Tab-separated table of C-alpha atoms in Angstrom:
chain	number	residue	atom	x	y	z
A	1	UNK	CA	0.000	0.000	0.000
A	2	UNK	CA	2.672	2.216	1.049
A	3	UNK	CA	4.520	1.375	-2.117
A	4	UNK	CA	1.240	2.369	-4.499
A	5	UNK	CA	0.771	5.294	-2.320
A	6	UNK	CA	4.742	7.136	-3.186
A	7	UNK	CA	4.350	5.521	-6.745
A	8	UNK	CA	1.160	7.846	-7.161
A	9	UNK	CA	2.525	10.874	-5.681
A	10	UNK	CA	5.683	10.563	-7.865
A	11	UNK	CA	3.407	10.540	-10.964
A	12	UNK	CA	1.896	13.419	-9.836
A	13	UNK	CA	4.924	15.598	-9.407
A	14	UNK	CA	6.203	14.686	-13.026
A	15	UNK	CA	3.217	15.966	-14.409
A	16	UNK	CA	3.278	19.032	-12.199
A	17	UNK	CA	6.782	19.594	-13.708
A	18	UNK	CA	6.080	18.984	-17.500
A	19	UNK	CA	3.517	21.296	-17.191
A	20	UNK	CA	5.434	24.320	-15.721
A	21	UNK	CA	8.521	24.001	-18.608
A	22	UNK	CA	5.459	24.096	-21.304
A	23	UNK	CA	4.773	28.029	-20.212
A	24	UNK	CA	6.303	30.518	-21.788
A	25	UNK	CA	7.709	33.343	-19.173
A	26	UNK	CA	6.232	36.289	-18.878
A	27	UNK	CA	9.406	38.506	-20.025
A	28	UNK	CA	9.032	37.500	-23.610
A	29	UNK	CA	5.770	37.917	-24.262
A	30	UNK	CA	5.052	39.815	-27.644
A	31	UNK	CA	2.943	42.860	-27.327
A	32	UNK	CA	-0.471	42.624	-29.258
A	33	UNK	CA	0.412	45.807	-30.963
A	34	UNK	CA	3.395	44.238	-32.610
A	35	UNK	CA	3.394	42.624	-35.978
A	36	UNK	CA	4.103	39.187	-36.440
A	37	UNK	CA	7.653	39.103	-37.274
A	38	UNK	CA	6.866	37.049	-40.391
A	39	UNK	CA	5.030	40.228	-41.972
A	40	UNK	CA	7.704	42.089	-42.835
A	41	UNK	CA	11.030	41.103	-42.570
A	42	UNK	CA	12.690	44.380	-41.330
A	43	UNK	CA	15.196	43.675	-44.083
A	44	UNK	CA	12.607	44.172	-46.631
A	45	UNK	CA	12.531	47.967	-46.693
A	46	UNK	CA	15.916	49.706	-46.479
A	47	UNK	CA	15.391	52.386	-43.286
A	48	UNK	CA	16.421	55.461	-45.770
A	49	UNK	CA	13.600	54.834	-47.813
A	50	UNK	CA	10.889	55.023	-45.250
A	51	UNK	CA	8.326	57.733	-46.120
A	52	UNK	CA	10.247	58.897	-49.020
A	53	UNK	CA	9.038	61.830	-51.209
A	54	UNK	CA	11.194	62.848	-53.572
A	55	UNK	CA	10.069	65.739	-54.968
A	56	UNK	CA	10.416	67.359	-58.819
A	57	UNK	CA	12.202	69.687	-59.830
A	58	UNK	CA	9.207	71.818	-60.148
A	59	UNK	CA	8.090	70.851	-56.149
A	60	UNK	CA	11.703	71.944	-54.797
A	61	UNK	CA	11.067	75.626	-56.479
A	62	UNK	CA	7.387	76.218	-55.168
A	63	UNK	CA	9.064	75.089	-51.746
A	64	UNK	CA	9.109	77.572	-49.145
A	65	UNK	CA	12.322	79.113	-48.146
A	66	UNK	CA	14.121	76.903	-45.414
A	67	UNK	CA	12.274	73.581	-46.252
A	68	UNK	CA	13.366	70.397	-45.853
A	69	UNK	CA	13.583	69.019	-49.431
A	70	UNK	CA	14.938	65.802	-50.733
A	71	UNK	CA	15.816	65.564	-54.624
A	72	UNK	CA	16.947	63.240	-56.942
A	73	UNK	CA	19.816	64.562	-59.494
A	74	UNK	CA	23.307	63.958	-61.516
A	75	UNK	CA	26.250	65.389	-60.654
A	76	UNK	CA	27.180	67.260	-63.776
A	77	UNK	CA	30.306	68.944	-61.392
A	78	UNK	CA	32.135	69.317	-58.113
A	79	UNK	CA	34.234	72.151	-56.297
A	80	UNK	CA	37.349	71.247	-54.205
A	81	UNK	CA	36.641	68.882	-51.371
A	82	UNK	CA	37.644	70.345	-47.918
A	83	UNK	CA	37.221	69.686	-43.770
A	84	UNK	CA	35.402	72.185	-42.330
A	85	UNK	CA	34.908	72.178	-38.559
A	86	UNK	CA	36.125	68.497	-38.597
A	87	UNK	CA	33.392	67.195	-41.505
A	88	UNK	CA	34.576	67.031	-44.895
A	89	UNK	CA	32.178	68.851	-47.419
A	90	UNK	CA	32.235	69.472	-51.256
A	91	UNK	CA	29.782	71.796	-53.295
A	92	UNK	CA	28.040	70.507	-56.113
A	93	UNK	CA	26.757	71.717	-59.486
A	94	UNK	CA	24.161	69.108	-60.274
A	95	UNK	CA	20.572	68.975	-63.177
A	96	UNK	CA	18.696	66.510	-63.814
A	97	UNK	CA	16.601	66.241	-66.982
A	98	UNK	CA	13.610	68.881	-65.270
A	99	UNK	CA	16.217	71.380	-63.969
A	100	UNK	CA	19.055	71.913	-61.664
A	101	UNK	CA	20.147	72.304	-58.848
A	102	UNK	CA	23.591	73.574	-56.080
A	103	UNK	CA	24.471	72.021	-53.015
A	104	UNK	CA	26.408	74.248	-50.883
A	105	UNK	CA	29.172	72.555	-48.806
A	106	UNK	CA	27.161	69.294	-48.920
A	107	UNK	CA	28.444	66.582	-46.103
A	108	UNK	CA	30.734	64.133	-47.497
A	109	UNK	CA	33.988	61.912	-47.068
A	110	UNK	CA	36.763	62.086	-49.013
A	111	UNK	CA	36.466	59.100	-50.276
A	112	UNK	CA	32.535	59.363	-51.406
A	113	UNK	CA	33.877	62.704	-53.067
A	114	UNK	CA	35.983	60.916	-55.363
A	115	UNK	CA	33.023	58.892	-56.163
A	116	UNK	CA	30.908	62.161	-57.205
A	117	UNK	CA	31.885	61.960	-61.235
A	118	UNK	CA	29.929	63.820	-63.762
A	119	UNK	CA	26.677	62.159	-64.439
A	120	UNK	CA	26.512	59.832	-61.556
A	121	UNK	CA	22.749	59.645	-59.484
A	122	UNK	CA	22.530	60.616	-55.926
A	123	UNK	CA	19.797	61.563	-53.850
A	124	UNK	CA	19.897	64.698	-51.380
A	125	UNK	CA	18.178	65.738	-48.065
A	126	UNK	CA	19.032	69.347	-46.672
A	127	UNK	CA	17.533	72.492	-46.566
A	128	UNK	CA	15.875	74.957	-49.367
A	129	UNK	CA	17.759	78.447	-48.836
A	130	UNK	CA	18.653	81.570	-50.545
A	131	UNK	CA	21.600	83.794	-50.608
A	132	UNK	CA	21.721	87.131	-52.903
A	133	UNK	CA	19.252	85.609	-55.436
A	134	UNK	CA	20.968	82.139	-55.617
A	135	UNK	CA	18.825	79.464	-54.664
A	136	UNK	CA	20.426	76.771	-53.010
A	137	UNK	CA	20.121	73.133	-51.140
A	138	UNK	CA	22.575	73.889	-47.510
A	139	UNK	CA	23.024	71.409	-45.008
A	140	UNK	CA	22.618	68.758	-47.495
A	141	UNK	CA	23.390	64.766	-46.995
A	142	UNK	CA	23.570	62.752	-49.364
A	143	UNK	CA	23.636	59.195	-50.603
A	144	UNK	CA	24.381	57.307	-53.592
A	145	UNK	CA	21.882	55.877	-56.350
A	146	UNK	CA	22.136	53.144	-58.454
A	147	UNK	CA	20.883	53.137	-62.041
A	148	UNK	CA	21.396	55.163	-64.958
A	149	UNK	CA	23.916	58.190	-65.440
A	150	UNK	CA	22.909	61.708	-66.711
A	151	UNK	CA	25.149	64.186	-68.316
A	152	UNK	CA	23.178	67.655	-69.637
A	153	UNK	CA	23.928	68.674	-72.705
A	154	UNK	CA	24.677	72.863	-72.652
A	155	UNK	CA	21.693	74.961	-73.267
A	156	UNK	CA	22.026	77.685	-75.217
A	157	UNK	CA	20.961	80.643	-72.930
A	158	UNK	CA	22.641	83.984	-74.838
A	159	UNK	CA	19.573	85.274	-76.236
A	160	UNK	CA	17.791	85.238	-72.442
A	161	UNK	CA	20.764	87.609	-71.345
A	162	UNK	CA	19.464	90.479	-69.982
A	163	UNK	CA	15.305	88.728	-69.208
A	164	UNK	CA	13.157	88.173	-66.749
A	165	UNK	CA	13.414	84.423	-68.390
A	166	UNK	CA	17.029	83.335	-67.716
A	167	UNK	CA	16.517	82.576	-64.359
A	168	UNK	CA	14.203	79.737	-64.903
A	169	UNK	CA	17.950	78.019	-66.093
A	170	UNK	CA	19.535	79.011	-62.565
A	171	UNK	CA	22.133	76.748	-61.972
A	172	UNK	CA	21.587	74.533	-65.695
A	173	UNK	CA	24.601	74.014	-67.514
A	174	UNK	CA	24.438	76.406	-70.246
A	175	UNK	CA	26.068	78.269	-72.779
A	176	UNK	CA	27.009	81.747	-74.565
A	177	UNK	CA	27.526	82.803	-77.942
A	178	UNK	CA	29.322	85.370	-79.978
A	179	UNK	CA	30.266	87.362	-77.299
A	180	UNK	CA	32.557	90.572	-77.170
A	181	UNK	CA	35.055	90.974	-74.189
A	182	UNK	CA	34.749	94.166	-72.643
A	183	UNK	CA	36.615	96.021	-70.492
A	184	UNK	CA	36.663	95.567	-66.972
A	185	UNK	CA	37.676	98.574	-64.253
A	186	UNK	CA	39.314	97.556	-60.454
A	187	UNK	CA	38.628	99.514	-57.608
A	188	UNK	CA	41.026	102.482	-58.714
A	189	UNK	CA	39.799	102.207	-62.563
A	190	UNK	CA	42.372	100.698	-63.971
A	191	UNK	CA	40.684	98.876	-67.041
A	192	UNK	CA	41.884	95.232	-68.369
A	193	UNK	CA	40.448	92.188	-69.733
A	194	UNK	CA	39.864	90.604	-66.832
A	195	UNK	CA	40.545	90.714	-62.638
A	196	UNK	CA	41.748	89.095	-59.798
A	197	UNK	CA	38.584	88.955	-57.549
A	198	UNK	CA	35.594	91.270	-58.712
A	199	UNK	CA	37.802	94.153	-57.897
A	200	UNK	CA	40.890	93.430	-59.140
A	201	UNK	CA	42.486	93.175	-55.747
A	202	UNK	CA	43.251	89.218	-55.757
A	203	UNK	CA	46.478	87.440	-57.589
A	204	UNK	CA	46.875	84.219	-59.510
A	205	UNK	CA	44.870	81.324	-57.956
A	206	UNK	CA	41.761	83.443	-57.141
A	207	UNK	CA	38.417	83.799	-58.832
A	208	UNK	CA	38.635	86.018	-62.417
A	209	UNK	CA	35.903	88.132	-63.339
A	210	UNK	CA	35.327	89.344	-66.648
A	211	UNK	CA	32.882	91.272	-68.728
A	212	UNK	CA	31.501	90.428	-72.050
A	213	UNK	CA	28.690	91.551	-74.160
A	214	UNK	CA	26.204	91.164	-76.787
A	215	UNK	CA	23.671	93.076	-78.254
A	216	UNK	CA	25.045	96.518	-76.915
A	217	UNK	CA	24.552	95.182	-73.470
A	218	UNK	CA	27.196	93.994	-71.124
A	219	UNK	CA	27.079	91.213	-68.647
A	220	UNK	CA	29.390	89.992	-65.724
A	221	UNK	CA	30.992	86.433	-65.807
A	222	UNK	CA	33.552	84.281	-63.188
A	223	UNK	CA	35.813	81.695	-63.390
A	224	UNK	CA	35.537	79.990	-60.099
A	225	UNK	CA	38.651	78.858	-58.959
A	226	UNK	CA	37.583	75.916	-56.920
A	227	UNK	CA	35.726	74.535	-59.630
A	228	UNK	CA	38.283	75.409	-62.176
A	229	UNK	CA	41.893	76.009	-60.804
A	230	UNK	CA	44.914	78.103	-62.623
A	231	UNK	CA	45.774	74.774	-63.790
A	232	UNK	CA	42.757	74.912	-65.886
A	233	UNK	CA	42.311	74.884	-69.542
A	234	UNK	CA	39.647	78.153	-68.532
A	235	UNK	CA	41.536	80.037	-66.223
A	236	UNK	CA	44.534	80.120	-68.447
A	237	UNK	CA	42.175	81.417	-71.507
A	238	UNK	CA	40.720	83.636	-69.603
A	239	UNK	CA	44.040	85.211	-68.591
A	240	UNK	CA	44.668	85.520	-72.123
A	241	UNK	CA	42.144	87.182	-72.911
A	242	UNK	CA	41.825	90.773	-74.963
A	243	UNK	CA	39.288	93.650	-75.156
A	244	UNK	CA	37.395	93.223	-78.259
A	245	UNK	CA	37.679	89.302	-78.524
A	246	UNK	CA	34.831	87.479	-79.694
A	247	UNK	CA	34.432	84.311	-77.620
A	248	UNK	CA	31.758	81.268	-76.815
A	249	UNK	CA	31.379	80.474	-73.571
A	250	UNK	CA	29.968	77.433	-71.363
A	251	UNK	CA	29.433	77.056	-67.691
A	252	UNK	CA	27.084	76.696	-65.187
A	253	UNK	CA	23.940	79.697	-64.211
A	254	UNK	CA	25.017	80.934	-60.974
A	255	UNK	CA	23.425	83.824	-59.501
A	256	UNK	CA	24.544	86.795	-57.291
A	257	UNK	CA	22.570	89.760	-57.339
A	258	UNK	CA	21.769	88.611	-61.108
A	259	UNK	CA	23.442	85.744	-63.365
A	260	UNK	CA	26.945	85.739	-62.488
A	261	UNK	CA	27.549	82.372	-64.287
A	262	UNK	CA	30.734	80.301	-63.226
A	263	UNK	CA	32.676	79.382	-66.604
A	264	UNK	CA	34.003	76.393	-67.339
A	265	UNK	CA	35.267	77.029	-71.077
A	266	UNK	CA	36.063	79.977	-73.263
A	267	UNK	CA	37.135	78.712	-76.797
A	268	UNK	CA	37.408	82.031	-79.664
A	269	UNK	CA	33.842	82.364	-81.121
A	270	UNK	CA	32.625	80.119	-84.283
């Protein structure tokens, strides 16, 4: 009897113990508000891509001042890469087949900025700003896109000299033809074909200005020296330059106080 009796309680403390490693513990219980991790695999959807609106060209200009904007473009050209404040940053001319756009001291490595060739596809988050009539994307990140490659073709923008119409092209890649050097005056009025800085008071390396007209009107243009450097096929023609030349021009629409457009080739006019 006694024997029956421990046999019986033994049974019952077996199933007593199955039954407690069958529960699961409390700590790793799933919320009901969570999503049954078969849904969705969190690979699925890359994180950067989450609520994405990239806008159009035509979106990022109704924009208000100071918006957050994220575009889509191809780098058509770059400025010299530099560190500032410890994070490197490059400036970028870039268009895309709906219009253009400049990144201002844009975030990037050194090593991504050797990656930024002409035509390749990145996509942009910063901040719609302007400065002196220049619209422009600041505080601007950036990552790479895969697919096809984009190069603009110049667009022929001498005839909007001078109109309410050539800003519409701000920042496009775009050219000018059968212009006239003129004469341009430094700060004491010393007159020559072109200067060091806008008044004449720089030396070789910095930005040239010149003038150059056509149709009896006369119109301001740079060579950029961090996107074109005295090394440069432009900055030594521009140095070489004379009153009265006749010259085609290409380079991108910049704008300060008006089109002040940074030139990346002067060849003698066709």
């Amino acid at each position: 009897m006694k024997k029956y009796i421990a046999l019986l309680l033994a049974l019952v403390l077996t199933f007593a113990v199955a039954g407690c490693a069958t529960q699961k513990p409390a700590e790793t219980t799933t919320p009901a508000t969570d999503a049954p991790a078969t849904e969705t695999p969190a690979t699925e959807t890359p994180a950067t891509d989450s609520g994405v609106k990239v806008m159009t060209h035509d979106e990022y200009i109704a924009a208000e001042l100071d918006a957050e904007v994220i575009v889509e473009t191809y780098v058509q050209a770059t400025q010299s890469w530099w560190e500032k404040d410890g994070q490197g940053v490059i400036t970028v001319y870039a268009q895309s087949e709906d219009g253009a756009y400049f990144m201002h001291e844009m975030a990037c490595s050194k090593e991504d900025a050797a990656k930024l060739t002409k035509g390749t596809k990145i996509r942009v988050t910063g901040h719609k700003t302007e400065w002196n009539g220049e619209i422009e994307i600041k505080d601007a990140t950036f990552e790479f896109v895969d697919g096809d490659k984009f190069e603009a073709e110049a667009f022929d923008a001498t005839a909007l000299l001078g109109t309410d119409d050539l800003v519409k092209h701000q920042n496009e890649f775009v050219s000018f033809k059968g212009m006239t050097v003129e004469a341009s005056k430094d700060a004491d009025g010393n007159e020559a074909a072109f200067l060091y800085k806008w008044n004449g008071s720089g030396k070789e390396g910095d930005d040239l200005y010149f003038n150059a007209s056509v149709g009896g009107k006369t119109y301001s243009f740079a060579v950029e020296s961090y996107l074109c450097d005295k090394d440069s096929d432009v900055y030594k023609a521009v140095k070489a330059l004379k009153v009265g030349d006749k010259i085609d021009m290409e380079g991108f629409l910049y704008w300060y106080e008006g089109s002040q457009p940074h030139i990346t080739s002067v060849t003698p006019a066709k």
